[in-house]
């Protein structure tokens, strides 16, 4: 059985690269070519919704640059990876795991140090000795004074009256550090910063400001994996609600890249392969609902796990009501529980606009076919009768859909507004009791 929810160890990254389940390896090639064409340093945004697979993508890039090409990796270009490995060192920094520290810049420096042998051999590197000792002190004992502790005793009794000159001195000191990082005769460093949009707003903004104003070095390329919408909100929280976070980011990033979101069906098919789902219609309904509402991979994982918990309790439809419950209501209830809690409770209380949900579903060819089949079973001859009327095909389609909406709305009202004592209610309540504990 394919497992797409693994810890991101080197072994599992290799597993993803060899299988390319969602056809994304080609985008690693594309990003690699962009990096190889850079003549200066850059700050690059890799934008994507939470759960869209940014971290896996970035860890794959890191792995390939550190370890090189393997002929078993599917759709990965050897020439591109070989050139990246030749030119770049790469470091990965999870900002969210470090935002408990008080100083974003020292957290990042410490990550760079840990990614090299400089920590173990710091006494051999003159420009790095004080820097390494200081960040180690910071991690163990708290924040430090960046002027006095990192950049030497000459700062201790000095009043900075020339801010521009002072900043330039700090940059030069850091450039010495970068020079010593490039001990493997590489030309540039890629610093991957991930999960910054999940950090405390003050930490996120502090990190961004230091990147832009402190790390001004043409040998450094930053790739920031983020949800720009969420990051923009962080910026507005720090600078005030009226501050334009989108404009800030537009000016901040040199390049804005976005992971294509055309992966979902491939991901679902790969995830479902080998699973025992008794009803092919239910399996297809899961896929179609996920696509309809553009669920992220993280949401889809939760969706599939939730369904696996109720799979043996689902209906084996023998009539139109059972089919509606199995292929319409259950997939929608699970989706709402994961992605729209308010909508979920409104659904259970009989307060949701079920007609609007059905209209959305009828926009897909799959649910159009399913619903027409249910209508034919419940009211034999109704569709043929509508089609025989002297009306346009468009009008006939509208009337058929109107009948479908009425049929499903009636079933919903009977089940959730307690209008009739359906024998299905007991079974439905058993399912809902399980669902209420999930997600």
PDB file of C-alpha atoms in Angstrom, residues 110-236:
ATOM      1  CA  UNK A 110      22.782  28.648  14.533  1.00  0.00           C
ATOM      2  CA  UNK A 111      20.991  26.529  11.933  1.00  0.00           C
ATOM      3  CA  UNK A 112      23.668  27.381   9.372  1.00  0.00           C
ATOM      4  CA  UNK A 113      26.419  26.507  11.841  1.00  0.00           C
ATOM      5  CA  UNK A 114      24.784  23.194  12.714  1.00  0.00           C
ATOM      6  CA  UNK A 115      24.619  22.362   9.018  1.00  0.00           C
ATOM      7  CA  UNK A 116      28.406  22.541   8.624  1.00  0.00           C
ATOM      8  CA  UNK A 117      31.474  21.282  10.461  1.00  0.00           C
ATOM      9  CA  UNK A 118      32.203  24.782  11.771  1.00  0.00           C
ATOM     10  CA  UNK A 119      30.666  24.055  15.166  1.00  0.00           C
ATOM     11  CA  UNK A 120      33.046  21.156  15.805  1.00  0.00           C
ATOM     12  CA  UNK A 121      36.083  22.949  14.325  1.00  0.00           C
ATOM     13  CA  UNK A 122      35.250  26.526  15.227  1.00  0.00           C
ATOM     14  CA  UNK A 123      38.722  27.274  16.645  1.00  0.00           C
ATOM     15  CA  UNK A 124      40.220  26.843  13.175  1.00  0.00           C
ATOM     16  CA  UNK A 125      38.127  29.625  11.674  1.00  0.00           C
ATOM     17  CA  UNK A 126      39.029  33.108  12.853  1.00  0.00           C
ATOM     18  CA  UNK A 127      36.043  34.981  11.475  1.00  0.00           C
ATOM     19  CA  UNK A 128      33.655  32.385  12.833  1.00  0.00           C
ATOM     20  CA  UNK A 129      34.930  31.637  16.345  1.00  0.00           C
ATOM     21  CA  UNK A 130      33.093  34.435  18.158  1.00  0.00           C
ATOM     22  CA  UNK A 131      29.994  33.949  16.020  1.00  0.00           C
ATOM     23  CA  UNK A 132      29.766  30.239  16.787  1.00  0.00           C
ATOM     24  CA  UNK A 133      30.418  30.657  20.508  1.00  0.00           C
ATOM     25  CA  UNK A 134      27.791  33.367  20.691  1.00  0.00           C
ATOM     26  CA  UNK A 135      25.026  31.470  18.968  1.00  0.00           C
ATOM     27  CA  UNK A 136      25.715  28.464  21.170  1.00  0.00           C
ATOM     28  CA  UNK A 137      25.456  30.761  24.184  1.00  0.00           C
ATOM     29  CA  UNK A 138      22.210  32.135  22.800  1.00  0.00           C
ATOM     30  CA  UNK A 139      20.632  28.741  22.306  1.00  0.00           C
ATOM     31  CA  UNK A 140      21.544  27.596  25.827  1.00  0.00           C
ATOM     32  CA  UNK A 141      21.065  30.799  27.796  1.00  0.00           C
ATOM     33  CA  UNK A 142      18.772  33.074  25.858  1.00  0.00           C
ATOM     34  CA  UNK A 143      19.111  36.146  23.688  1.00  0.00           C
ATOM     35  CA  UNK A 144      22.391  38.041  23.411  1.00  0.00           C
ATOM     36  CA  UNK A 145      23.459  41.507  22.407  1.00  0.00           C
ATOM     37  CA  UNK A 146      24.258  41.161  18.731  1.00  0.00           C
ATOM     38  CA  UNK A 147      26.543  44.232  18.761  1.00  0.00           C
ATOM     39  CA  UNK A 148      28.684  43.274  21.761  1.00  0.00           C
ATOM     40  CA  UNK A 149      28.651  39.484  21.688  1.00  0.00           C
ATOM     41  CA  UNK A 150      28.917  38.746  17.977  1.00  0.00           C
ATOM     42  CA  UNK A 151      30.867  41.647  16.598  1.00  0.00           C
ATOM     43  CA  UNK A 152      33.476  42.132  19.256  1.00  0.00           C
ATOM     44  CA  UNK A 153      34.435  44.143  22.333  1.00  0.00           C
ATOM     45  CA  UNK A 154      34.917  47.264  20.221  1.00  0.00           C
ATOM     46  CA  UNK A 155      31.120  47.660  20.427  1.00  0.00           C
ATOM     47  CA  UNK A 156      30.872  47.482  24.218  1.00  0.00           C
ATOM     48  CA  UNK A 157      31.620  51.140  24.979  1.00  0.00           C
ATOM     49  CA  UNK A 158      30.647  52.511  21.612  1.00  0.00           C
ATOM     50  CA  UNK A 159      27.651  54.646  20.852  1.00  0.00           C
ATOM     51  CA  UNK A 160      26.518  54.062  17.294  1.00  0.00           C
ATOM     52  CA  UNK A 161      26.151  57.551  15.840  1.00  0.00           C
ATOM     53  CA  UNK A 162      26.648  56.472  12.254  1.00  0.00           C
ATOM     54  CA  UNK A 163      23.938  53.853  11.653  1.00  0.00           C
ATOM     55  CA  UNK A 164      24.700  53.311   7.973  1.00  0.00           C
ATOM     56  CA  UNK A 165      28.397  52.728   8.633  1.00  0.00           C
ATOM     57  CA  UNK A 166      27.556  50.413  11.531  1.00  0.00           C
ATOM     58  CA  UNK A 167      25.218  48.294   9.410  1.00  0.00           C
ATOM     59  CA  UNK A 168      27.870  47.992   6.712  1.00  0.00           C
ATOM     60  CA  UNK A 169      30.426  46.766   9.259  1.00  0.00           C
ATOM     61  CA  UNK A 170      27.979  44.124  10.450  1.00  0.00           C
ATOM     62  CA  UNK A 171      27.354  42.987   6.878  1.00  0.00           C
ATOM     63  CA  UNK A 172      31.067  42.662   6.215  1.00  0.00           C
ATOM     64  CA  UNK A 173      31.492  40.524   9.329  1.00  0.00           C
ATOM     65  CA  UNK A 174      28.719  38.237   8.169  1.00  0.00           C
ATOM     66  CA  UNK A 175      30.251  38.033   4.675  1.00  0.00           C
ATOM     67  CA  UNK A 176      33.424  36.701   6.297  1.00  0.00           C
ATOM     68  CA  UNK A 177      31.288  34.039   7.910  1.00  0.00           C
ATOM     69  CA  UNK A 178      29.714  33.139   4.542  1.00  0.00           C
ATOM     70  CA  UNK A 179      33.173  32.865   2.997  1.00  0.00           C
ATOM     71  CA  UNK A 180      34.112  30.284   5.601  1.00  0.00           C
ATOM     72  CA  UNK A 181      30.872  28.409   5.023  1.00  0.00           C
ATOM     73  CA  UNK A 182      31.871  27.989   1.393  1.00  0.00           C
ATOM     74  CA  UNK A 183      34.659  25.641   2.393  1.00  0.00           C
ATOM     75  CA  UNK A 184      33.715  23.115  -0.267  1.00  0.00           C
ATOM     76  CA  UNK A 185      34.556  25.487  -3.111  1.00  0.00           C
ATOM     77  CA  UNK A 186      30.920  26.031  -3.974  1.00  0.00           C
ATOM     78  CA  UNK A 187      29.880  29.347  -5.457  1.00  0.00           C
ATOM     79  CA  UNK A 188      26.659  30.063  -3.560  1.00  0.00           C
ATOM     80  CA  UNK A 189      24.492  29.056  -0.643  1.00  0.00           C
ATOM     81  CA  UNK A 190      20.783  28.270  -0.758  1.00  0.00           C
ATOM     82  CA  UNK A 191      19.026  28.881   2.538  1.00  0.00           C
ATOM     83  CA  UNK A 192      15.581  27.272   2.592  1.00  0.00           C
ATOM     84  CA  UNK A 193      13.313  28.869   5.180  1.00  0.00           C
ATOM     85  CA  UNK A 194      10.119  26.895   5.725  1.00  0.00           C
ATOM     86  CA  UNK A 195       6.929  27.370   7.762  1.00  0.00           C
ATOM     87  CA  UNK A 196       7.538  31.085   8.401  1.00  0.00           C
ATOM     88  CA  UNK A 197       3.827  31.802   7.951  1.00  0.00           C
ATOM     89  CA  UNK A 198       3.067  29.600  10.991  1.00  0.00           C
ATOM     90  CA  UNK A 199       5.400  31.547  13.312  1.00  0.00           C
ATOM     91  CA  UNK A 200       4.500  34.183  15.831  1.00  0.00           C
ATOM     92  CA  UNK A 201       3.991  37.399  13.810  1.00  0.00           C
ATOM     93  CA  UNK A 202       6.826  39.239  15.595  1.00  0.00           C
ATOM     94  CA  UNK A 203       9.295  36.410  14.931  1.00  0.00           C
ATOM     95  CA  UNK A 204       8.228  36.106  11.282  1.00  0.00           C
ATOM     96  CA  UNK A 205       8.618  39.831  10.613  1.00  0.00           C
ATOM     97  CA  UNK A 206      11.921  40.004  12.505  1.00  0.00           C
ATOM     98  CA  UNK A 207      13.271  37.171  10.370  1.00  0.00           C
ATOM     99  CA  UNK A 208      12.124  38.823   7.146  1.00  0.00           C
ATOM    100  CA  UNK A 209      13.638  42.161   8.092  1.00  0.00           C
ATOM    101  CA  UNK A 210      16.992  40.567   8.915  1.00  0.00           C
ATOM    102  CA  UNK A 211      17.009  38.643   5.654  1.00  0.00           C
ATOM    103  CA  UNK A 212      16.374  41.752   3.600  1.00  0.00           C
ATOM    104  CA  UNK A 213      18.613  44.209   5.428  1.00  0.00           C
ATOM    105  CA  UNK A 214      21.314  42.091   7.021  1.00  0.00           C
ATOM    106  CA  UNK A 215      22.011  39.268   4.594  1.00  0.00           C
ATOM    107  CA  UNK A 216      22.766  41.429   1.568  1.00  0.00           C
ATOM    108  CA  UNK A 217      25.180  39.099  -0.180  1.00  0.00           C
ATOM    109  CA  UNK A 218      25.110  38.018  -3.824  1.00  0.00           C
ATOM    110  CA  UNK A 219      26.260  34.541  -2.845  1.00  0.00           C
ATOM    111  CA  UNK A 220      23.117  33.791  -0.849  1.00  0.00           C
ATOM    112  CA  UNK A 221      19.789  32.695  -2.311  1.00  0.00           C
ATOM    113  CA  UNK A 222      16.855  32.426   0.061  1.00  0.00           C
ATOM    114  CA  UNK A 223      13.898  30.207  -0.811  1.00  0.00           C
ATOM    115  CA  UNK A 224      11.020  30.868   1.546  1.00  0.00           C
ATOM    116  CA  UNK A 225       8.256  28.276   1.628  1.00  0.00           C
ATOM    117  CA  UNK A 226       5.127  30.063   2.762  1.00  0.00           C
ATOM    118  CA  UNK A 227       1.469  30.762   2.366  1.00  0.00           C
ATOM    119  CA  UNK A 228       1.709  34.393   1.297  1.00  0.00           C
ATOM    120  CA  UNK A 229      -1.857  35.149   2.349  1.00  0.00           C
ATOM    121  CA  UNK A 230      -1.119  34.009   5.915  1.00  0.00           C
ATOM    122  CA  UNK A 231       2.277  35.733   5.919  1.00  0.00           C
ATOM    123  CA  UNK A 232       0.678  38.977   4.769  1.00  0.00           C
ATOM    124  CA  UNK A 233      -1.718  38.742   7.725  1.00  0.00           C
ATOM    125  CA  UNK A 234       1.291  38.310  10.081  1.00  0.00           C
ATOM    126  CA  UNK A 235       2.826  41.501   8.714  1.00  0.00           C
ATOM    127  CA  UNK A 236      -0.398  43.434   9.188  1.00  0.00           C
TER     128      UNK A 236
END
